[in-house]
PDB file of C-alpha atoms in Angstrom:
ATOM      1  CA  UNK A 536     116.503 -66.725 -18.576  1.00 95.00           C
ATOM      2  CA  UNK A 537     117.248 -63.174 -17.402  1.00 98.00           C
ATOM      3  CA  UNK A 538     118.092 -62.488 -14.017  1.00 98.00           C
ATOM      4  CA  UNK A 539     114.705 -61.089 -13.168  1.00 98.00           C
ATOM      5  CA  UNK A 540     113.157 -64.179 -14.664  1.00 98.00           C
ATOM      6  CA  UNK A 541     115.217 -66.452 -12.486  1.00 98.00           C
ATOM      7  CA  UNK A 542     114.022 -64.544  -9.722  1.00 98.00           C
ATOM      8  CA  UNK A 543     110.416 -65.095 -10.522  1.00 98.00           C
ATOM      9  CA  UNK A 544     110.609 -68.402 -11.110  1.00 98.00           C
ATOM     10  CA  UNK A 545     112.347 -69.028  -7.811  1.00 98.00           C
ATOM     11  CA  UNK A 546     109.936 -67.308  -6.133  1.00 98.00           C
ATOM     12  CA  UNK A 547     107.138 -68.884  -8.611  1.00 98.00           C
ATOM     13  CA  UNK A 548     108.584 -72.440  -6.896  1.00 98.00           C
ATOM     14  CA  UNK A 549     108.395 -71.213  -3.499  1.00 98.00           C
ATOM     15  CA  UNK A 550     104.712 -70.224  -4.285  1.00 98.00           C
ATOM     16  CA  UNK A 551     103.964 -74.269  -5.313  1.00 98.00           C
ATOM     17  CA  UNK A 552     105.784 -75.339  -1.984  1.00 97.00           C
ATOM     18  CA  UNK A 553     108.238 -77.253  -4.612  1.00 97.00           C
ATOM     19  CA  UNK A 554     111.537 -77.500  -2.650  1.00 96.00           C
ATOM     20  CA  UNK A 555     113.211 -79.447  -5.438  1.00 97.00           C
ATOM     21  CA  UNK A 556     112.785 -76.578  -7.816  1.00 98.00           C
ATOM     22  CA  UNK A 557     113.831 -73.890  -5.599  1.00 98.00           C
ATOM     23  CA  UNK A 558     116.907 -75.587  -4.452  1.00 98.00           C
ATOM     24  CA  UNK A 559     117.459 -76.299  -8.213  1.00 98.00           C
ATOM     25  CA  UNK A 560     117.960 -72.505  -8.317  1.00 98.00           C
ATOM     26  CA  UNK A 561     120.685 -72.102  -6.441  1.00 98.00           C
ATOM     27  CA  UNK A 562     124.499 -72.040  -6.989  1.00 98.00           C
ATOM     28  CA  UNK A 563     126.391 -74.556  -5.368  1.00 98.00           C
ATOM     29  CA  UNK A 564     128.319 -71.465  -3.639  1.00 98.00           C
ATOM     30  CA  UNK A 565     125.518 -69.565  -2.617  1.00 98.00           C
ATOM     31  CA  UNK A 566     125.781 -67.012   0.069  1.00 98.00           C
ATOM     32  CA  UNK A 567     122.007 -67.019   1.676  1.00 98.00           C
ATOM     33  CA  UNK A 568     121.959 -64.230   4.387  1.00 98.00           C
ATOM     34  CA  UNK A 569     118.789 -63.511   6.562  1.00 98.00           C
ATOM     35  CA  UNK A 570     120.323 -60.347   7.201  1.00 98.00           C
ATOM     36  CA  UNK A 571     119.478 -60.436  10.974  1.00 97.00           C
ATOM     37  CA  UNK A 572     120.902 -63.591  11.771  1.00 97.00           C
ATOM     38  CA  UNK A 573     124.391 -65.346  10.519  1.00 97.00           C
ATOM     39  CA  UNK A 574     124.382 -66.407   6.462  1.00 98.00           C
ATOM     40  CA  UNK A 575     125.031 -70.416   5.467  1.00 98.00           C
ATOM     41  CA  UNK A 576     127.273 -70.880   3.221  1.00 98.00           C
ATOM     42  CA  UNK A 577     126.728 -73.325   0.638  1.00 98.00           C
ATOM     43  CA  UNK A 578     123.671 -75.411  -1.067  1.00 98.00           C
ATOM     44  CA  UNK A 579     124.201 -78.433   1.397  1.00 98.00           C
ATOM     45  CA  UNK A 580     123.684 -75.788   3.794  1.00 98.00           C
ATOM     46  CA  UNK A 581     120.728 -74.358   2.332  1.00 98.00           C
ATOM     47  CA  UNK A 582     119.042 -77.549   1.933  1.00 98.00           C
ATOM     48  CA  UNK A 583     119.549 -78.416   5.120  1.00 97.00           C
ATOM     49  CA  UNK A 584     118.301 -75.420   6.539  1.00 97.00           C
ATOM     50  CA  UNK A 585     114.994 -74.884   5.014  1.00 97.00           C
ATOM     51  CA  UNK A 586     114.304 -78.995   5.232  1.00 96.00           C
ATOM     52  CA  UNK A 587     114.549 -78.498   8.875  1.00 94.00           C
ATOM     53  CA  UNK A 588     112.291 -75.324   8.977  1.00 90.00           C
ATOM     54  CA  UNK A 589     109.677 -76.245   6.384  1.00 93.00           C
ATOM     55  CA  UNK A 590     107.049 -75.704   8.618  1.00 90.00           C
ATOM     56  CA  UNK A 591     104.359 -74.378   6.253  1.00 94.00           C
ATOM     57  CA  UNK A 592     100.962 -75.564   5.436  1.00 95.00           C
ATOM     58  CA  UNK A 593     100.804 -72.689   2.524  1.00 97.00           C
ATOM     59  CA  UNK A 594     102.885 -70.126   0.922  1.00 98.00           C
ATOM     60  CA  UNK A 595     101.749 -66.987  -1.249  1.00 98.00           C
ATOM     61  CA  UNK A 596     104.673 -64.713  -1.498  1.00 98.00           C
ATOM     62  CA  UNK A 597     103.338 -61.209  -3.426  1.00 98.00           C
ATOM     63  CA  UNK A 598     106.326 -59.223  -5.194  1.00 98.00           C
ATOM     64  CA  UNK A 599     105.145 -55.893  -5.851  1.00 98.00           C
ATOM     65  CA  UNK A 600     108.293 -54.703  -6.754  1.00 98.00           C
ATOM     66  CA  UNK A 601     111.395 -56.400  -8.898  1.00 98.00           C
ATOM     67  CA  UNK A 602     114.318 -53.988 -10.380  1.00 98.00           C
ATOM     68  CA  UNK A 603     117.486 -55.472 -12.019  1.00 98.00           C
ATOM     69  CA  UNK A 604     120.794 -53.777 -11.990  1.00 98.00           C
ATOM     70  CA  UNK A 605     123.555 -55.847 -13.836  1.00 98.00           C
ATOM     71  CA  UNK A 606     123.043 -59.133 -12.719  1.00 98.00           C
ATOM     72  CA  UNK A 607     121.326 -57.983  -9.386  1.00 98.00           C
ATOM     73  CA  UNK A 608     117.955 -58.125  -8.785  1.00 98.00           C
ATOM     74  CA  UNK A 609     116.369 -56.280  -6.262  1.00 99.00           C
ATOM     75  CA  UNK A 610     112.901 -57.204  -4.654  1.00 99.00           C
ATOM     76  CA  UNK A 611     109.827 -55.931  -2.388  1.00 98.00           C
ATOM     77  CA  UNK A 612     108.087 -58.471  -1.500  1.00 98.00           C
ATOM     78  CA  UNK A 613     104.883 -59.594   1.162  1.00 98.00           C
ATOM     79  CA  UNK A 614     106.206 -63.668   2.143  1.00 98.00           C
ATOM     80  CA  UNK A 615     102.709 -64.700   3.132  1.00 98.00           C
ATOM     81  CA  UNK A 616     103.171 -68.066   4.836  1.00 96.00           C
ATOM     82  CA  UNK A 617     100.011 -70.302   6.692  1.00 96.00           C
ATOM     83  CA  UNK A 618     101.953 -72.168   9.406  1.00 93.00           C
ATOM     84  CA  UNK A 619      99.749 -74.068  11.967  1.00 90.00           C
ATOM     85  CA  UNK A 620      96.421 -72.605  10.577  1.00 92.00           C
ATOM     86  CA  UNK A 621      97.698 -68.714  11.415  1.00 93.00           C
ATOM     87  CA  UNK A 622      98.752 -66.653   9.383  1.00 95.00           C
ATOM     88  CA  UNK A 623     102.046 -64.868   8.862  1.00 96.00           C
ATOM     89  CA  UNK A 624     102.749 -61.935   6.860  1.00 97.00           C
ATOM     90  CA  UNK A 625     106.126 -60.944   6.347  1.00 97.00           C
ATOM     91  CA  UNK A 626     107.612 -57.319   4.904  1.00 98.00           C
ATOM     92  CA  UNK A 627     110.708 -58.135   2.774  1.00 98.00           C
ATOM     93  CA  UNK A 628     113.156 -56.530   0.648  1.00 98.00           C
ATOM     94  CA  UNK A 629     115.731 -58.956  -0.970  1.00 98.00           C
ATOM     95  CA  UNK A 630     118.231 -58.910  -3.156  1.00 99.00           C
ATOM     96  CA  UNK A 631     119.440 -62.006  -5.450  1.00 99.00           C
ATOM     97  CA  UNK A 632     123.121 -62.054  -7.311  1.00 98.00           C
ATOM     98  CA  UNK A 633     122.355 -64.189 -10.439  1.00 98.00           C
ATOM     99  CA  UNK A 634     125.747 -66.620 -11.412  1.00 98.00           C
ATOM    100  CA  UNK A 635     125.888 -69.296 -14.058  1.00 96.00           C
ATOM    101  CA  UNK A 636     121.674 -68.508 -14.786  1.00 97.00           C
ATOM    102  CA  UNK A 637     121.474 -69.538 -10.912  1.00 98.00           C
ATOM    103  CA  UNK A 638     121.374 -67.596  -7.200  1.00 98.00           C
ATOM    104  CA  UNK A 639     124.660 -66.779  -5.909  1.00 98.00           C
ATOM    105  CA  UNK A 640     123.859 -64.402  -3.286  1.00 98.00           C
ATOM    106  CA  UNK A 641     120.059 -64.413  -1.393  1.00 98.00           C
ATOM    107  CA  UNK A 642     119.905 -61.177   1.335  1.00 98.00           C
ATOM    108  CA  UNK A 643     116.936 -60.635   2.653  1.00 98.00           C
ATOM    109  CA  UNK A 644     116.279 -57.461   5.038  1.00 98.00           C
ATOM    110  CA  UNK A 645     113.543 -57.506   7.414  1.00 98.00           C
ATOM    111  CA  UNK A 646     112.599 -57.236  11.173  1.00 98.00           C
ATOM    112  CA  UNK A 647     112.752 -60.559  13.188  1.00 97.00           C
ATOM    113  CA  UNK A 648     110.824 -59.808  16.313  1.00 96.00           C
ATOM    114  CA  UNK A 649     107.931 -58.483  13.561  1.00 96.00           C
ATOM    115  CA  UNK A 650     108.663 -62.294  12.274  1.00 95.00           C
ATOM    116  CA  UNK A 651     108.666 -63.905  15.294  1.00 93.00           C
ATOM    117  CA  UNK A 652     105.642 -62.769  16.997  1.00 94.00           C
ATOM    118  CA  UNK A 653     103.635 -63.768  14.722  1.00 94.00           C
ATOM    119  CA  UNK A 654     105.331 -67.250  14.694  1.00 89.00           C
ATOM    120  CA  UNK A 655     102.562 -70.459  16.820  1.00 81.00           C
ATOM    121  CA  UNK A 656     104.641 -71.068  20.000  1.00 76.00           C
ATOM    122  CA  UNK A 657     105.879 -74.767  19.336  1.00 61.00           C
TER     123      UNK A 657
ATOM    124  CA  UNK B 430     116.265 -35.875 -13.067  1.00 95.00           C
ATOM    125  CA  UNK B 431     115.979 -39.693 -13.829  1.00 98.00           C
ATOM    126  CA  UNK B 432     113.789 -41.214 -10.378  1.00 98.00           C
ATOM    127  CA  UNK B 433     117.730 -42.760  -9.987  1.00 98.00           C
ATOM    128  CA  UNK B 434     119.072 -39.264  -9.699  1.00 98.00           C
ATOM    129  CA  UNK B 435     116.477 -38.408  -6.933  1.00 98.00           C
ATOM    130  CA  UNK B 436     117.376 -41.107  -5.103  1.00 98.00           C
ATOM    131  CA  UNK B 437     121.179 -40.501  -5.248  1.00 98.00           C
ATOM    132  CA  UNK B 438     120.971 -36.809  -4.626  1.00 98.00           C
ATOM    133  CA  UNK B 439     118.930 -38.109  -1.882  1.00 98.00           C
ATOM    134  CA  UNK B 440     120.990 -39.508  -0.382  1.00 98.00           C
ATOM    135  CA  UNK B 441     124.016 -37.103  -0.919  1.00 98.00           C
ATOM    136  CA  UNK B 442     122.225 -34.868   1.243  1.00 98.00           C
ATOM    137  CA  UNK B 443     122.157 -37.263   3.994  1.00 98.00           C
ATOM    138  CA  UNK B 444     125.702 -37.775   3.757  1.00 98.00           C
ATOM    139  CA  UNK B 445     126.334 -33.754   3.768  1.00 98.00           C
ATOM    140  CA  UNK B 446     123.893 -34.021   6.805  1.00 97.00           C
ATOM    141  CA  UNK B 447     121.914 -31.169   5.009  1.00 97.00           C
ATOM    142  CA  UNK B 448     118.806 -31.782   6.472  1.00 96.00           C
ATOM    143  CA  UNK B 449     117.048 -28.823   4.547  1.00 97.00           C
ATOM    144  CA  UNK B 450     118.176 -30.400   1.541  1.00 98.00           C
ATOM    145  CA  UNK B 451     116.846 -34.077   2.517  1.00 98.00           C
ATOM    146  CA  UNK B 452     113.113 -32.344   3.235  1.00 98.00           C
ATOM    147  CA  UNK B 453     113.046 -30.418  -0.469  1.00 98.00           C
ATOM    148  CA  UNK B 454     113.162 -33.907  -1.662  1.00 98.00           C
ATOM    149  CA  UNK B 455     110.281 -34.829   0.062  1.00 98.00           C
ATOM    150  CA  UNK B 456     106.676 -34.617  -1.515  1.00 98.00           C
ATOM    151  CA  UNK B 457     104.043 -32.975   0.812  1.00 98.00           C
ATOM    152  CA  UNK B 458     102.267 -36.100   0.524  1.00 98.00           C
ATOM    153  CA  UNK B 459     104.991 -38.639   1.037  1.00 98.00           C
ATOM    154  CA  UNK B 460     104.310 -41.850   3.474  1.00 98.00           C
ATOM    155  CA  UNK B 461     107.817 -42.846   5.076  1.00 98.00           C
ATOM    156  CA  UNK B 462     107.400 -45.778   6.587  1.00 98.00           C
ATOM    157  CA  UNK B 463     110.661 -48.054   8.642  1.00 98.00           C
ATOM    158  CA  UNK B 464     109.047 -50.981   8.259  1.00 98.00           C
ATOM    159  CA  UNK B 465     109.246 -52.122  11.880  1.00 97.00           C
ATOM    160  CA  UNK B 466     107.255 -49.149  13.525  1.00 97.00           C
ATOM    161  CA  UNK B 467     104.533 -47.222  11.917  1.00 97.00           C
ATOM    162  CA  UNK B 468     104.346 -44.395   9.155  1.00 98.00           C
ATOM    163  CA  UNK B 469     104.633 -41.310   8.916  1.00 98.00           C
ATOM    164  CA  UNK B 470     102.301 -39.369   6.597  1.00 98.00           C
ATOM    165  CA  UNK B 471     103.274 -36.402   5.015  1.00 98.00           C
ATOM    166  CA  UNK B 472     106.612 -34.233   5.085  1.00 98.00           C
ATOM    167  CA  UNK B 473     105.776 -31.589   7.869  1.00 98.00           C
ATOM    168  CA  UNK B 474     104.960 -35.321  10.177  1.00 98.00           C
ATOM    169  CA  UNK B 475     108.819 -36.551   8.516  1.00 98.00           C
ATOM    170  CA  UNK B 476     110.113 -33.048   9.414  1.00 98.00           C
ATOM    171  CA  UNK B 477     109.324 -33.100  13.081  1.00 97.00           C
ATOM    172  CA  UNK B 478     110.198 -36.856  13.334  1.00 97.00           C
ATOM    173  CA  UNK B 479     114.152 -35.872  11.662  1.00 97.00           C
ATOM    174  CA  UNK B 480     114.335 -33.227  14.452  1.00 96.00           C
ATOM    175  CA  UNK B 481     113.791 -34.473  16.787  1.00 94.00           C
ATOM    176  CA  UNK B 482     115.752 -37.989  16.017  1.00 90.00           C
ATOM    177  CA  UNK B 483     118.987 -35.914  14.717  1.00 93.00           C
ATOM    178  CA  UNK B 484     121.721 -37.148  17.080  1.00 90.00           C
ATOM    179  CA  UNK B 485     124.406 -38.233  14.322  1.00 94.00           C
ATOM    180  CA  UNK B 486     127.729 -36.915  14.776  1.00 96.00           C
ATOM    181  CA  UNK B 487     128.249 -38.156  10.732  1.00 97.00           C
ATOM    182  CA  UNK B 488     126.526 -39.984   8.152  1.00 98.00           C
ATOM    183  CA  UNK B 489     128.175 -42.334   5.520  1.00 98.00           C
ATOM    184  CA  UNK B 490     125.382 -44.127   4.056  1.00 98.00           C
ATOM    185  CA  UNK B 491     126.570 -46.383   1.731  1.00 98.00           C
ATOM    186  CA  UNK B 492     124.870 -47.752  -1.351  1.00 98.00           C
ATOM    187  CA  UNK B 493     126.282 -50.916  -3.159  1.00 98.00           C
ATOM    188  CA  UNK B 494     122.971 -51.373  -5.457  1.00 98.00           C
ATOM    189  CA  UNK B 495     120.366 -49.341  -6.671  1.00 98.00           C
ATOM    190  CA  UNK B 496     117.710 -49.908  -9.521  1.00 98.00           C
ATOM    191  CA  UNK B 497     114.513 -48.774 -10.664  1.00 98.00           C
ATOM    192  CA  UNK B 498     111.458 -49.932 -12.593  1.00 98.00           C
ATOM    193  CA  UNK B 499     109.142 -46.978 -13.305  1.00 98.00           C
ATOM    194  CA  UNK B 500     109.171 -44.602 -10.909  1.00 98.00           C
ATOM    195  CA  UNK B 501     109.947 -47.015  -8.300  1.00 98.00           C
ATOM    196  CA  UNK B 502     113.530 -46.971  -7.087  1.00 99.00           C
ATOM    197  CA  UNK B 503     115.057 -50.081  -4.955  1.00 99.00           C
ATOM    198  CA  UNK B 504     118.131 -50.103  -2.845  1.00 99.00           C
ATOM    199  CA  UNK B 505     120.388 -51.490  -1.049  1.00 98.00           C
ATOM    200  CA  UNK B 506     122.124 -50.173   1.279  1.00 98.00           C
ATOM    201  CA  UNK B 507     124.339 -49.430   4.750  1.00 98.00           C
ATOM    202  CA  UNK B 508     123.580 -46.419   6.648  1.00 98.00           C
ATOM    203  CA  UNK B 509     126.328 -46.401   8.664  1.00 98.00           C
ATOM    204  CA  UNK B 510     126.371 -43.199  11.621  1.00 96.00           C
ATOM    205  CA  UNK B 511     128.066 -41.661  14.224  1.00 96.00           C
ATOM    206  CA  UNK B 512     126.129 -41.430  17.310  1.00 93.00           C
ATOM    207  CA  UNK B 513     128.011 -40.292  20.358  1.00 91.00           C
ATOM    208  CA  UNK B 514     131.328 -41.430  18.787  1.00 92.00           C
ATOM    209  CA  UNK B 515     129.866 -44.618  18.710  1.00 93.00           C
ATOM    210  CA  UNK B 516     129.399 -46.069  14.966  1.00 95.00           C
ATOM    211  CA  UNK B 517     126.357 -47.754  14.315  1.00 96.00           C
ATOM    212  CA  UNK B 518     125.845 -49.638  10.916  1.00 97.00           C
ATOM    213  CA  UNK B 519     122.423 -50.577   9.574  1.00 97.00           C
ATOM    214  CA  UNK B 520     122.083 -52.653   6.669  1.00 98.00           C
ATOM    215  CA  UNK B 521     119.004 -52.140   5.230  1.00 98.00           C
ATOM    216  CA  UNK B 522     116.741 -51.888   2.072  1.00 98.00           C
ATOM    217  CA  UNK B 523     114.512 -48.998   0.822  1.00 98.00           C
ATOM    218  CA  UNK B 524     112.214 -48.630  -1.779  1.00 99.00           C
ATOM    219  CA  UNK B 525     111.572 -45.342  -3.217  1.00 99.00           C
ATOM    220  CA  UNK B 526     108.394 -43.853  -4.909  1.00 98.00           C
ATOM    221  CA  UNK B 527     109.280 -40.637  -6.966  1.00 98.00           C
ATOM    222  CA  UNK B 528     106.173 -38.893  -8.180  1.00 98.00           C
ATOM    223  CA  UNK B 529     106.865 -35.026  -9.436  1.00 96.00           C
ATOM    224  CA  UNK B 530     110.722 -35.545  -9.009  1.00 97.00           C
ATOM    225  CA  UNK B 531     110.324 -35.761  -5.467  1.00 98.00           C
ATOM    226  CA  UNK B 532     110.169 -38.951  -2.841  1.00 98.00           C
ATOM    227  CA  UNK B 533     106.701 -39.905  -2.325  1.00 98.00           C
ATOM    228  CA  UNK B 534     106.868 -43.209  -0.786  1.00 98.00           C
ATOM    229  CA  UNK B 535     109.638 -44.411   1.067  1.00 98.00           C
ATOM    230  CA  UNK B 536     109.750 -47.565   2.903  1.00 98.00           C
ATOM    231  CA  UNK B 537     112.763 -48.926   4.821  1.00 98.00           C
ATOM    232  CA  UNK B 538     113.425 -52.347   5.617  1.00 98.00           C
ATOM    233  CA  UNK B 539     115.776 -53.610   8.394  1.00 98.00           C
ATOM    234  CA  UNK B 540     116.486 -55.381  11.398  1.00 98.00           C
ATOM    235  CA  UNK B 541     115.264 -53.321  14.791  1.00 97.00           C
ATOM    236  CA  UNK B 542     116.872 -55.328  17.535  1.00 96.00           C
ATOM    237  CA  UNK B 543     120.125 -54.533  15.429  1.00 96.00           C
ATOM    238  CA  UNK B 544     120.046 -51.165  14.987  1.00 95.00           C
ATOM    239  CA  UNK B 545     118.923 -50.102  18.554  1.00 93.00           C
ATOM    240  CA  UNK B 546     121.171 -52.763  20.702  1.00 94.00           C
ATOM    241  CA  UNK B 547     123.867 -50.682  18.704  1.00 94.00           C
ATOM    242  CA  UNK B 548     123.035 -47.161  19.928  1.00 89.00           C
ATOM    243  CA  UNK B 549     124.266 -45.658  22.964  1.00 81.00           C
ATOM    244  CA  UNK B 550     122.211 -45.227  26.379  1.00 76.00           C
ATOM    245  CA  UNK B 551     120.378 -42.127  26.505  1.00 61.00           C
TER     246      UNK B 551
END
């Protein structure tokens, strides 16, 4: 697979909900950095941290935009998410470092208080 | 000039702080939009918005990855400033629309809580 195709099958898996296959794509060192809050280090890390915040009854992510330089890919993307019945639309621009044919590096740039407000109080 | 060109000269005009030189890439048309607030539509609206938010001592924006599909340019980026002697770094994310050589679209993504709890009390 090509870098860009990595990316859209990762974000083809988050689009099916399928955890297994989106962990599947990442490297065991992976760097994943929601850039307004601290990166984990790590795929036990990873795992852990979307397990514990897999709140989401759906998941439609649109990528209007994927551009590869190297082995970078850069993305625009809309991460549509249903979480307790609402709706949550969220403006993204990522990019993904592709190692071994797997995600190395995950940055994703975006405003959190846009995020948050739209988040069900819980 | 490639849409990657545009882009770079782009932003080598920010970095000379040569703001005249930052608008003549800017199509009459263009919608700038930082994702977190709302857009601006058209260059005479960017124009007065630049003015009148031009409080940078210097500009060293840098730019670890840029690529393009089409006329669409992605990047990634840190627009680091001066502001008051302060420095204030914004990592961030653009996507650039060239149509006619010049910047039609532009839409920034980035953190706003980080970039303002950086900037000094006016």
């Amino acid at each position: 697979m090509t870098p860009v195709q990595v990316v859209e099958a990762f974000v083809a898996a988050w689009n099916r909900m399928d955890l297994e296959a989106i962990l599947a794509f990442l490297h065991e060192d992976i760097v994943y950095h929601n850039m307004p809050v601290a990166p984990l280090h790590g795929k036990a890390a990873v795992n852990a941290y979307l397990r514990s915040r897999w709140i989401f009854d759906s998941i439609d992510w649109e990528m209007p935009n994927i551009a590869v330089t190297g082995n970078t890919v850069l993305t625009e993307r809309v991460d549509r998410f249903t979480i307790d019945g609402r709706p949550v639309n969220l403006p993204v621009m990522g990019t993904f470092e592709i190692r071994d044919g797997v995600i190395s590096a995950w940055r994703d740039y975006f405003d959190m208080a846009g995020y948050r407000a739209q988040l069900p109080v819980r």
